[in-house]
mmCIF file of C-alpha atoms and ligand atoms in Angstrom:
data_model
loop_
_atom_site.group_PDB
_atom_site.id
_atom_site.type_symbol
_atom_site.label_atom_id
_atom_site.label_comp_id
_atom_site.label_asym_id
_atom_site.label_seq_id
_atom_site.Cartn_x
_atom_site.Cartn_y
_atom_site.Cartn_z
ATOM 1 C CA MET A 1 28.685 123.319 45.333
ATOM 2 C CA LYS A 2 32.350 123.709 45.910
ATOM 3 C CA ALA A 3 34.011 122.712 49.121
ATOM 4 C CA THR A 4 36.377 125.257 50.585
ATOM 5 C CA PRO A 5 38.987 123.249 52.386
ATOM 6 C CA GLY A 6 40.955 125.192 54.916
ATOM 7 C CA ALA A 7 38.608 128.174 54.951
ATOM 8 C CA GLY A 8 40.058 129.730 58.035
ATOM 9 C CA ASN A 9 37.006 131.260 59.611
ATOM 10 C CA GLN A 10 34.604 128.515 60.606
ATOM 11 C CA PRO A 11 34.163 128.464 64.361
ATOM 12 C CA SER A 12 35.926 125.549 65.924
ATOM 13 C CA ALA A 13 35.369 124.244 69.397
ATOM 14 C CA PHE A 14 38.994 123.333 69.816
ATOM 15 C CA MET A 15 40.549 126.637 68.835
ATOM 16 C CA HIS A 16 40.126 128.294 72.202
ATOM 17 C CA GLU A 17 43.538 127.226 73.430
ATOM 18 C CA GLU A 18 46.507 128.550 71.497
ATOM 19 C CA GLN A 19 47.075 125.321 69.590
ATOM 20 C CA ALA A 20 45.118 124.748 66.404
ATOM 21 C CA PRO A 21 44.546 121.077 65.569
ATOM 22 C CA SER A 22 46.879 121.202 62.579
ATOM 23 C CA ASP A 23 49.653 122.362 64.904
ATOM 24 C CA TRP A 24 49.379 119.281 67.091
ATOM 25 C CA ARG A 25 51.503 117.255 64.693
ATOM 26 C CA THR A 26 54.275 119.827 65.013
ATOM 27 C CA ALA A 27 53.816 120.125 68.779
ATOM 28 C CA LEU A 28 54.042 116.340 69.167
ATOM 29 C CA ARG A 29 57.093 116.135 66.938
ATOM 30 C CA ASN A 30 58.779 118.974 68.850
ATOM 31 C CA ALA A 31 58.110 117.041 72.044
ATOM 32 C CA GLY A 32 59.797 113.986 70.533
ATOM 33 C CA LEU A 33 56.553 112.041 70.121
ATOM 34 C CA ARG A 34 55.138 110.520 66.968
ATOM 35 C CA ALA A 35 51.890 112.145 65.859
ATOM 36 C CA THR A 36 49.731 109.024 66.136
ATOM 37 C CA LYS A 37 46.010 109.259 65.507
ATOM 38 C CA GLN A 38 45.384 108.304 69.134
ATOM 39 C CA ARG A 39 47.509 111.192 70.424
ATOM 40 C CA LEU A 40 45.902 113.638 67.999
ATOM 41 C CA ALA A 41 42.404 112.481 68.955
ATOM 42 C CA VAL A 42 43.141 112.755 72.695
ATOM 43 C CA LEU A 43 44.606 116.258 72.319
ATOM 44 C CA GLU A 44 41.572 117.380 70.350
ATOM 45 C CA ALA A 45 39.188 115.772 72.831
ATOM 46 C CA ILE A 46 40.867 117.518 75.769
ATOM 47 C CA GLY A 47 40.759 120.791 73.821
ATOM 48 C CA ARG A 48 37.025 120.389 73.254
ATOM 49 C CA GLN A 49 36.303 119.419 76.843
ATOM 50 C CA PRO A 50 38.843 120.779 79.323
ATOM 51 C CA HIS A 51 39.063 119.476 82.914
ATOM 52 C CA GLY A 52 37.749 116.036 81.930
ATOM 53 C CA THR A 53 38.479 112.796 83.754
ATOM 54 C CA VAL A 54 39.966 109.879 81.818
ATOM 55 C CA GLU A 55 36.450 108.433 81.446
ATOM 56 C CA GLU A 56 35.109 111.719 80.085
ATOM 57 C CA ILE A 57 38.050 112.016 77.693
ATOM 58 C CA LEU A 58 37.444 108.425 76.575
ATOM 59 C CA ASP A 59 33.813 109.252 75.740
ATOM 60 C CA GLU A 60 34.934 112.281 73.781
ATOM 61 C CA VAL A 61 37.740 110.443 71.929
ATOM 62 C CA ARG A 62 35.331 107.678 70.932
ATOM 63 C CA SER A 63 33.556 110.117 68.626
ATOM 64 C CA ASP A 64 36.764 109.990 66.529
ATOM 65 C CA LEU A 65 38.086 106.528 67.386
ATOM 66 C CA PRO A 66 35.144 104.328 68.407
ATOM 67 C CA THR A 67 37.245 101.286 69.335
ATOM 68 C CA ILE A 68 39.913 102.937 71.498
ATOM 69 C CA THR A 69 40.225 101.404 74.966
ATOM 70 C CA ILE A 70 40.523 103.183 78.289
ATOM 71 C CA GLN A 71 43.986 101.617 78.730
ATOM 72 C CA SER A 72 45.150 103.262 75.504
ATOM 73 C CA VAL A 73 43.715 106.572 76.619
ATOM 74 C CA TYR A 74 45.620 106.272 79.929
ATOM 75 C CA VAL A 75 48.872 105.515 78.104
ATOM 76 C CA VAL A 76 48.378 108.349 75.616
ATOM 77 C CA ILE A 77 47.479 110.878 78.312
ATOM 78 C CA SER A 78 50.496 109.990 80.412
ATOM 79 C CA SER A 79 52.798 110.461 77.407
ATOM 80 C CA LEU A 80 51.192 113.847 76.742
ATOM 81 C CA VAL A 81 51.574 114.884 80.388
ATOM 82 C CA SER A 82 55.264 113.873 80.340
ATOM 83 C CA ALA A 83 55.707 115.899 77.160
ATOM 84 C CA ALA A 84 54.092 118.942 78.865
ATOM 85 C CA LEU A 85 51.354 119.141 76.231
ATOM 86 C CA VAL A 86 48.688 118.225 78.758
ATOM 87 C CA ARG A 87 48.379 119.375 82.357
ATOM 88 C CA LYS A 88 47.183 117.002 85.038
ATOM 89 C CA LEU A 89 44.957 118.472 87.737
ATOM 90 C CA GLU A 90 44.686 116.878 91.123
ATOM 91 C CA LEU A 91 41.761 118.633 92.728
ATOM 92 C CA PRO A 92 40.694 117.582 96.221
ATOM 93 C CA GLY A 93 37.992 114.919 96.280
ATOM 94 C CA SER A 94 38.189 114.393 92.532
ATOM 95 C CA PRO A 95 39.836 111.882 90.212
ATOM 96 C CA ALA A 96 42.679 113.274 88.086
ATOM 97 C CA ARG A 97 41.493 115.712 85.424
ATOM 98 C CA TYR A 98 43.284 116.979 82.342
ATOM 99 C CA GLU A 99 43.484 120.117 80.244
ATOM 100 C CA LEU A 100 45.753 121.423 77.514
ATOM 101 C CA GLU A 101 48.960 122.850 78.983
ATOM 102 C CA GLY A 102 48.846 126.593 78.365
ATOM 103 C CA HIS A 103 51.870 127.344 80.600
ATOM 104 C CA ASP A 104 49.850 130.112 82.255
ATOM 105 C CA ASN A 105 49.884 128.586 85.761
ATOM 106 C CA HIS A 106 46.146 129.200 86.091
ATOM 107 C CA HIS A 107 44.238 127.849 89.047
ATOM 108 C CA HIS A 108 40.775 126.409 89.537
ATOM 109 C CA ALA A 109 37.670 127.281 91.478
ATOM 110 C CA VAL A 110 35.617 124.200 92.308
ATOM 111 C CA CYS A 111 31.978 124.432 93.364
ATOM 112 C CA ARG A 112 31.705 122.461 96.584
ATOM 113 C CA TYR A 113 28.118 121.460 95.814
ATOM 114 C CA CYS A 114 28.102 120.374 92.167
ATOM 115 C CA GLY A 115 31.830 120.094 91.397
ATOM 116 C CA ARG A 116 31.746 122.601 88.542
ATOM 117 C CA ILE A 117 35.268 123.824 87.697
ATOM 118 C CA GLU A 118 36.246 127.266 86.425
ATOM 119 C CA ASP A 119 39.667 128.616 85.474
ATOM 120 C CA ILE A 120 41.037 131.407 87.653
ATOM 121 C CA ALA A 121 44.022 133.463 86.482
ATOM 122 C CA CYS A 122 47.067 133.288 88.718
ATOM 123 C CA VAL A 123 47.611 136.462 90.714
ATOM 124 C CA THR A 124 51.397 136.187 90.664
ATOM 125 C CA GLY A 125 51.599 134.718 87.152
ATOM 126 C CA LYS A 126 54.020 131.939 87.911
ATOM 127 C CA ALA A 127 54.820 129.238 90.436
ATOM 128 C CA PRO A 128 55.345 129.259 93.317
ATOM 129 C CA CYS A 129 52.370 131.490 93.963
ATOM 130 C CA LEU A 130 53.102 131.848 97.660
ATOM 131 C CA HIS A 131 56.489 132.693 99.093
ATOM 132 C CA PRO A 132 56.800 131.601 102.699
ATOM 133 C CA GLU A 133 59.139 133.545 104.935
ATOM 134 C CA ALA A 134 61.030 130.478 106.076
ATOM 135 C CA HIS A 135 61.588 127.310 104.094
ATOM 136 C CA PRO A 136 64.438 125.508 105.786
ATOM 137 C CA GLY A 137 66.275 123.086 103.566
ATOM 138 C CA MET A 138 63.764 123.370 100.737
ATOM 139 C CA THR A 139 63.459 125.191 97.473
ATOM 140 C CA ILE A 140 59.792 125.967 97.130
ATOM 141 C CA GLU A 141 58.559 125.025 93.658
ATOM 142 C CA ILE A 142 54.774 125.038 93.734
ATOM 143 C CA ALA A 143 52.021 126.131 96.101
ATOM 144 C CA GLU A 144 48.887 124.228 95.139
ATOM 145 C CA VAL A 145 46.074 126.757 94.877
ATOM 146 C CA VAL A 146 42.481 125.567 94.608
ATOM 147 C CA TYR A 147 39.616 127.912 95.291
ATOM 148 C CA SER A 148 36.703 126.307 97.081
ATOM 149 C CA ALA A 149 33.623 128.031 95.715
ATOM 150 C CA VAL A 150 29.853 128.047 95.278
ATOM 151 C CA CYS A 151 28.690 128.432 91.680
ATOM 152 C CA HIS A 152 25.844 130.814 90.868
ATOM 153 C CA GLU A 153 23.382 127.983 90.122
ATOM 154 C CA CYS A 154 24.059 126.282 93.444
ATOM 155 C CA ALA A 155 23.912 129.600 95.276
ATOM 156 C CA LEU A 156 20.455 130.250 93.754
ATOM 157 C CA VAL A 157 19.150 126.781 94.628
ATOM 158 C CA ARG A 158 20.342 127.165 98.186
ATOM 159 C CA GLN A 159 18.780 130.602 98.438
ATOM 160 C CA GLU A 160 15.434 129.208 97.254
ATOM 161 C CA GLU A 161 15.649 126.255 99.629
ATOM 162 C CA GLY A 162 16.463 128.666 102.434
ATOM 163 C CA ALA A 163 13.329 130.689 101.615
ATOM 164 C CA HIS A 164 11.000 127.671 102.092
ATOM 165 C CA HIS A 165 11.634 126.517 105.604
HETATM 166 ZN ZN1 ZN B 1 27.582 124.346 91.822
HETATM 167 ZN ZN1 ZN B 2 41.922 124.893 83.819
HETATM 168 ZN ZN1 ZN B 3 49.069 131.422 91.398
#
Protein backbone atom coordinates (compact mmCIF):
# COMPACT_ATOMS: atom_id res chain seq x y z
CA MET A 1 0.00 0.00 0.00
CA LYS A 2 1.25 3.40 -0.88
CA ALA A 3 0.54 6.43 1.21
CA THR A 4 -0.65 9.47 -0.68
CA PRO A 5 0.61 12.40 1.29
CA GLY A 6 -1.14 15.63 0.54
CA ALA A 7 -4.02 14.02 -1.34
CA GLY A 8 -6.19 17.08 -1.36
CA ASN A 9 -9.62 15.57 -1.08
CA GLN A 10 -9.95 13.83 2.26
CA PRO A 11 -12.61 15.51 4.35
CA SER A 12 -11.12 17.51 7.15
CA ALA A 13 -12.95 18.81 10.15
CA PHE A 14 -10.88 21.95 10.26
CA MET A 15 -11.30 23.06 6.67
CA HIS A 16 -14.66 24.73 7.16
CA GLU A 17 -13.14 28.12 7.87
CA GLU A 18 -11.11 29.67 5.08
CA GLN A 19 -7.76 28.75 6.61
CA ALA A 20 -6.34 25.32 5.89
CA PRO A 21 -4.02 24.00 8.61
CA SER A 22 -0.95 24.31 6.40
CA ASP A 23 -1.73 28.01 6.00
CA TRP A 24 -1.58 28.65 9.74
CA ARG A 25 2.20 28.88 9.66
CA THR A 26 1.96 31.63 7.06
CA ALA A 27 -0.92 33.35 8.87
CA LEU A 28 1.06 33.34 12.13
CA ARG A 29 4.18 34.63 10.42
CA ASN A 30 2.19 37.38 8.69
CA ALA A 31 0.83 38.36 12.09
CA GLY A 32 4.39 38.61 13.42
CA LEU A 33 4.11 35.48 15.57
CA ARG A 34 6.31 32.42 15.51
CA ALA A 35 4.49 29.29 14.37
CA THR A 36 4.97 27.32 17.59
CA LYS A 37 3.37 23.91 17.94
CA GLN A 38 1.20 25.27 20.76
CA ARG A 39 -0.19 28.05 18.55
CA LEU A 40 -0.77 25.65 15.66
CA ALA A 41 -2.52 23.15 17.93
CA VAL A 42 -4.76 25.83 19.48
CA LEU A 43 -5.73 27.22 16.06
CA GLU A 44 -6.60 23.74 14.83
CA ALA A 45 -8.53 22.95 18.00
CA ILE A 46 -10.59 26.14 17.69
CA GLY A 47 -11.20 25.33 14.02
CA ARG A 48 -12.49 21.88 14.93
CA GLN A 49 -14.67 23.14 17.76
CA PRO A 50 -15.78 26.75 17.33
CA HIS A 51 -17.30 28.76 20.21
CA GLY A 52 -15.39 26.76 22.84
CA THR A 53 -14.40 28.02 26.28
CA VAL A 54 -10.75 27.88 27.32
CA GLU A 55 -11.47 24.60 29.14
CA GLU A 56 -13.09 23.10 26.05
CA ILE A 57 -10.20 24.26 23.87
CA LEU A 58 -7.77 22.76 26.39
CA ASP A 59 -9.51 19.38 26.13
CA GLU A 60 -9.35 19.56 22.36
CA VAL A 61 -5.69 20.68 22.25
CA ARG A 62 -4.71 17.84 24.57
CA SER A 63 -5.45 15.37 21.79
CA ASP A 64 -2.38 16.87 20.05
CA LEU A 65 -0.34 18.06 23.03
CA PRO A 66 -1.27 15.94 26.06
CA THR A 67 0.89 17.87 28.54
CA ILE A 68 -0.11 21.44 27.68
CA THR A 69 -1.37 23.43 30.67
CA ILE A 70 -4.40 25.69 30.86
CA GLN A 71 -2.07 28.64 31.56
CA SER A 72 -0.28 28.02 28.26
CA VAL A 73 -3.59 27.79 26.46
CA TYR A 74 -4.63 31.15 27.97
CA VAL A 75 -1.37 32.77 26.88
CA VAL A 76 -1.57 31.30 23.38
CA ILE A 77 -5.21 32.30 22.91
CA SER A 78 -4.57 35.86 24.02
CA SER A 79 -1.69 36.18 21.53
CA LEU A 80 -3.96 34.85 18.78
CA VAL A 81 -6.74 37.27 19.73
CA SER A 82 -4.28 40.20 19.67
CA ALA A 83 -3.10 39.05 16.25
CA ALA A 84 -6.74 38.97 15.01
CA LEU A 85 -6.51 35.27 14.13
CA VAL A 86 -9.00 34.34 16.82
CA ARG A 87 -12.17 36.18 17.81
CA LYS A 88 -13.20 36.40 21.44
CA LEU A 89 -16.92 36.18 22.15
CA GLU A 90 -18.39 37.64 25.28
CA LEU A 91 -21.91 36.28 25.36
CA PRO A 92 -24.15 37.19 28.29
CA GLY A 93 -24.07 34.69 31.15
CA SER A 94 -21.21 32.75 29.59
CA PRO A 95 -17.45 32.58 30.06
CA ALA A 96 -15.40 33.92 27.14
CA ARG A 97 -15.61 31.74 24.04
CA TYR A 98 -13.39 31.68 20.98
CA GLU A 99 -13.67 31.04 17.26
CA LEU A 100 -11.46 31.57 14.24
CA GLU A 101 -11.60 35.19 13.07
CA GLY A 102 -13.35 35.16 9.70
CA HIS A 103 -13.71 38.97 9.53
CA ASP A 104 -17.36 38.50 8.59
CA ASN A 105 -18.80 40.28 11.66
CA HIS A 106 -21.24 37.42 12.20
CA HIS A 107 -23.39 37.31 15.30
CA HIS A 108 -24.66 34.55 17.55
CA ALA A 109 -27.99 33.13 18.57
CA VAL A 110 -27.85 31.54 22.02
CA CYS A 111 -30.51 29.13 23.23
CA ARG A 112 -31.66 30.45 26.59
CA TYR A 113 -32.41 26.94 27.85
CA CYS A 114 -29.41 24.82 26.86
CA GLY A 115 -26.87 27.46 25.81
CA ARG A 116 -26.44 26.10 22.29
CA ILE A 117 -24.79 28.69 20.02
CA GLU A 118 -25.38 29.18 16.30
CA ASP A 119 -23.79 31.64 13.89
CA ILE A 120 -26.09 34.27 12.40
CA ALA A 121 -24.96 36.33 9.40
CA CYS A 122 -24.79 40.06 9.99
CA VAL A 123 -27.60 41.95 8.29
CA THR A 124 -25.51 45.03 7.60
CA GLY A 125 -22.27 43.12 6.94
CA LYS A 126 -19.99 45.25 9.04
CA ALA A 127 -19.74 47.00 12.38
CA PRO A 128 -21.38 49.02 13.74
CA CYS A 129 -24.55 47.14 12.94
CA LEU A 130 -26.81 49.81 14.39
CA HIS A 131 -26.51 53.50 13.64
CA PRO A 132 -28.12 55.61 16.34
CA GLU A 133 -29.49 58.98 15.35
CA ALA A 134 -27.57 60.85 18.02
CA HIS A 135 -24.21 59.89 19.46
CA PRO A 136 -22.88 62.98 21.15
CA GLY A 137 -19.13 63.04 21.56
CA MET A 138 -18.70 59.43 20.45
CA THR A 139 -17.73 57.59 17.33
CA ILE A 140 -19.79 54.44 17.37
CA GLU A 141 -17.61 51.42 16.64
CA ILE A 142 -19.58 48.32 17.56
CA ALA A 143 -23.14 47.45 18.54
CA GLU A 144 -23.02 44.11 20.34
CA VAL A 145 -25.69 41.91 18.79
CA VAL A 146 -26.66 38.65 20.47
CA TYR A 147 -29.87 36.89 19.57
CA SER A 148 -31.62 35.28 22.51
CA ALA A 149 -33.24 32.16 21.11
CA VAL A 150 -34.87 28.80 21.75
CA CYS A 151 -33.31 25.90 19.84
CA HIS A 152 -35.54 23.35 18.14
CA GLU A 153 -34.71 20.60 20.65
CA CYS A 154 -35.60 22.79 23.62
CA ALA A 155 -38.74 24.03 21.88
CA LEU A 156 -39.85 20.40 21.36
CA VAL A 157 -39.14 19.42 24.98
CA ARG A 158 -41.09 22.40 26.23
CA GLN A 159 -43.97 21.61 23.90
CA GLU A 160 -44.10 18.03 25.22
CA GLU A 161 -43.90 19.19 28.83
CA GLY A 162 -46.68 21.66 28.11
CA ALA A 163 -48.86 18.83 26.76
CA HIS A 164 -48.66 16.83 30.04
CA HIS A 165 -50.00 19.15 32.66
ZN1 LIG B 1 -31.67 24.62 23.54
ZN1 LIG C 1 -19.48 32.21 15.56
ZN1 LIG D 1 -24.50 42.99 12.44
